[in-house]
Every structure is written in C-alpha cells, then in structure tokens.
C-alpha cells in the first residue's frame, strides 16, 4: 500500500508533507469494534473484539471499563505502555498480551513509540447490554 502511495507523490510533495507533520495528539487513535457475539452458553454475556490503534505518541485518557468486563489484549504491532491499578507501568510488544480484571483502573494506555504506530486487539467478555466499553475518568 505504501508503494502505491509513493507512486503518485513527488519528492517535493513528500518534503512539504514532512514539514507539516505535527507531533501526535491524543486524538491520533482509533478504536473499532470488530467482533460482537452473544455467548450462547453464558446467559447475559457477550464477547466483543476491539481493535485499538494509536499513532506515534498517541494515548488514551485514564479510564475504566464496564464493571462486568474481563479483558484479554494482544499487541499486534508496535508496543504499548500500560499501567493498571497500582501495578508498575509496563511495556508490551508485538506478540505479548495482558489481562484486565473487572473493576481495574487503566491509568496509562499509550503508544510506547513516538515514531511507530501501535495496534492491539482487546477481547472483552462483558454484560451483553454494556454499550460503553471505555469510561474515561472525570
């Protein structure tokens, strides 16, 4: 895809684009529900797959998840800085995973790199009626 992009762009255009790039903002993130399925053998529960993408230097505000949510996350690309509850901050790299238990406070969720993107898949087991999967601190 990148090669295809380069075919239509001049060197001067690339240089101009490079000069206009600002440092990543917190809004340089994307969260997409990619899977949502009611668990047939666990009444009232669903499994939801959420693709989380952070641009270089991007992060999310401190947050929690629904009180019923158990989360298993796998880093697909790049690295993510995570701090849950009072545990020490940790960096997880592509291929590594972590869990969040119901009620955990996610104090830090940030791309560990200022130059490379990060992607992770978070799989929630959560009450089916839960619509808000992220509740930002006030």
Coordinates of C-alpha atoms in Angstrom, one line a residue:
X1 CA 0.0 0.0 0.0
X2 CA 2.8 2.4 0.9
X3 CA 4.5 1.7 -2.5
X4 CA 1.2 2.5 -4.2
X5 CA 1.0 5.8 -2.3
X6 CA 4.6 6.8 -3.3
X7 CA 3.9 6.2 -7.0
X8 CA 1.6 9.2 -7.1
X9 CA 3.6 11.6 -4.9
X10 CA 6.6 13.7 -5.9
X11 CA 9.7 14.1 -3.8
X12 CA 8.9 17.8 -3.4
X13 CA 5.4 16.8 -2.2
X14 CA 6.9 14.4 0.4
X15 CA 9.2 17.1 1.7
X16 CA 6.4 19.5 2.1
X17 CA 4.3 16.9 3.8
X18 CA 7.1 16.1 6.2
X19 CA 7.4 19.7 7.2
X20 CA 3.7 19.9 8.0
X21 CA 3.6 16.9 10.3
X22 CA 2.8 17.9 13.9
X23 CA 3.5 15.8 17.0
X24 CA 0.9 13.2 17.6
X25 CA -2.1 14.2 19.6
X26 CA -4.3 12.1 21.9
X27 CA -6.9 12.1 19.1
X28 CA -4.5 10.1 16.9
X29 CA -6.1 6.9 18.0
X30 CA -8.8 4.7 16.6
X31 CA -11.0 2.2 18.4
X32 CA -13.1 -0.2 16.3
X33 CA -15.4 -3.0 17.5
X34 CA -14.5 -5.8 15.0
X35 CA -16.4 -8.6 16.7
X36 CA -19.6 -8.7 18.8
X37 CA -21.2 -12.1 19.7
X38 CA -23.6 -13.2 22.4
X39 CA -22.2 -16.2 24.3
X40 CA -24.8 -18.9 23.9
X41 CA -23.7 -20.8 27.0
X42 CA -23.3 -17.8 29.3
X43 CA -26.6 -16.0 29.6
X44 CA -26.4 -12.2 29.6
X45 CA -22.7 -12.2 28.4
X46 CA -21.1 -11.3 25.1
X47 CA -17.6 -11.4 23.6
X48 CA -16.5 -8.2 21.9
X49 CA -13.3 -7.8 20.0
X50 CA -11.9 -4.3 19.9
X51 CA -9.1 -3.1 17.6
X52 CA -7.2 -0.3 19.3
X53 CA -4.8 1.7 17.1
X54 CA -2.5 4.5 18.3
X55 CA -0.5 6.7 16.0
X56 CA 3.1 7.6 17.1
X57 CA 3.0 9.2 20.6
X58 CA -0.8 8.8 21.0
X59 CA -2.5 7.7 24.2
X60 CA -5.9 7.4 25.8
X61 CA -7.1 9.2 28.9
X62 CA -7.1 7.2 32.2
X63 CA -10.2 5.1 32.2
X64 CA -12.1 2.0 33.4
X65 CA -14.3 -0.4 31.6
X66 CA -17.8 -1.7 32.5
X67 CA -17.8 -3.4 35.9
X68 CA -18.5 -6.7 34.3
X69 CA -15.7 -6.6 31.8
X70 CA -12.8 -9.1 31.7
X71 CA -10.3 -8.1 29.0
X72 CA -7.6 -10.1 27.3
X73 CA -5.4 -7.9 25.0
X74 CA -2.7 -8.9 22.5
X75 CA -0.3 -6.4 20.9
X76 CA -0.4 -6.9 17.1
X77 CA 2.1 -4.2 16.0
X78 CA 4.5 -1.9 17.8
X79 CA 4.5 -1.5 21.6
X80 CA 2.1 -0.1 24.2
X81 CA 2.8 1.3 27.7
X82 CA 0.2 0.1 30.2
X83 CA -0.4 0.9 33.9
X84 CA -3.3 -0.9 35.6
X85 CA -4.3 -0.1 39.2
X86 CA -1.2 0.2 41.5
X87 CA 0.9 -2.2 39.4
X88 CA 4.1 -0.8 37.9
X89 CA 4.0 0.6 34.4
X90 CA 4.9 -2.0 31.8
X91 CA 5.6 -2.1 28.0
X92 CA 4.1 -4.8 26.0
X93 CA 5.5 -5.5 22.5
X94 CA 4.0 -7.2 19.4
X95 CA 3.1 -10.8 20.3
X96 CA 2.8 -10.1 24.0
X97 CA -0.5 -9.9 25.9
X98 CA -2.1 -8.8 29.2
X99 CA -5.4 -9.0 31.1
X100 CA -7.6 -6.6 32.9
X101 CA -10.0 -7.8 35.5
X102 CA -13.4 -6.4 36.2
X103 CA -13.1 -3.1 38.1
X104 CA -9.5 -2.5 37.1
X105 CA -8.4 1.2 36.6
X106 CA -6.4 1.7 33.4
X107 CA -4.2 4.7 34.5
X108 CA -1.9 4.6 31.4
X109 CA -2.5 3.3 27.9
X110 CA -0.1 4.9 25.4
X111 CA 1.9 4.1 22.3
X112 CA 5.4 3.3 23.6
X113 CA 6.9 4.9 20.5
X114 CA 7.0 8.5 19.1
X115 CA 7.7 7.2 15.6
X116 CA 5.9 3.9 15.0
X117 CA 2.2 3.1 15.2
X118 CA 0.7 0.6 17.7
X119 CA -2.2 -1.9 17.2
X120 CA -3.7 -4.2 19.7
X121 CA -6.7 -6.5 19.8
X122 CA -8.7 -6.3 23.1
X123 CA -11.2 -9.1 23.7
X124 CA -13.9 -8.3 26.2
X125 CA -16.2 -10.7 28.0
X126 CA -18.8 -8.3 29.2
X127 CA -22.5 -8.0 30.0
X128 CA -24.4 -8.0 26.7
X129 CA -26.2 -4.8 27.5
X130 CA -23.0 -2.9 28.1
X131 CA -22.7 -0.3 25.3
X132 CA -19.9 2.0 26.6
X133 CA -16.7 -0.1 26.7
X134 CA -14.5 2.7 27.9
X135 CA -15.4 5.1 30.7
X136 CA -12.9 8.0 30.9
X137 CA -12.0 9.4 34.3
X138 CA -13.7 12.6 35.1

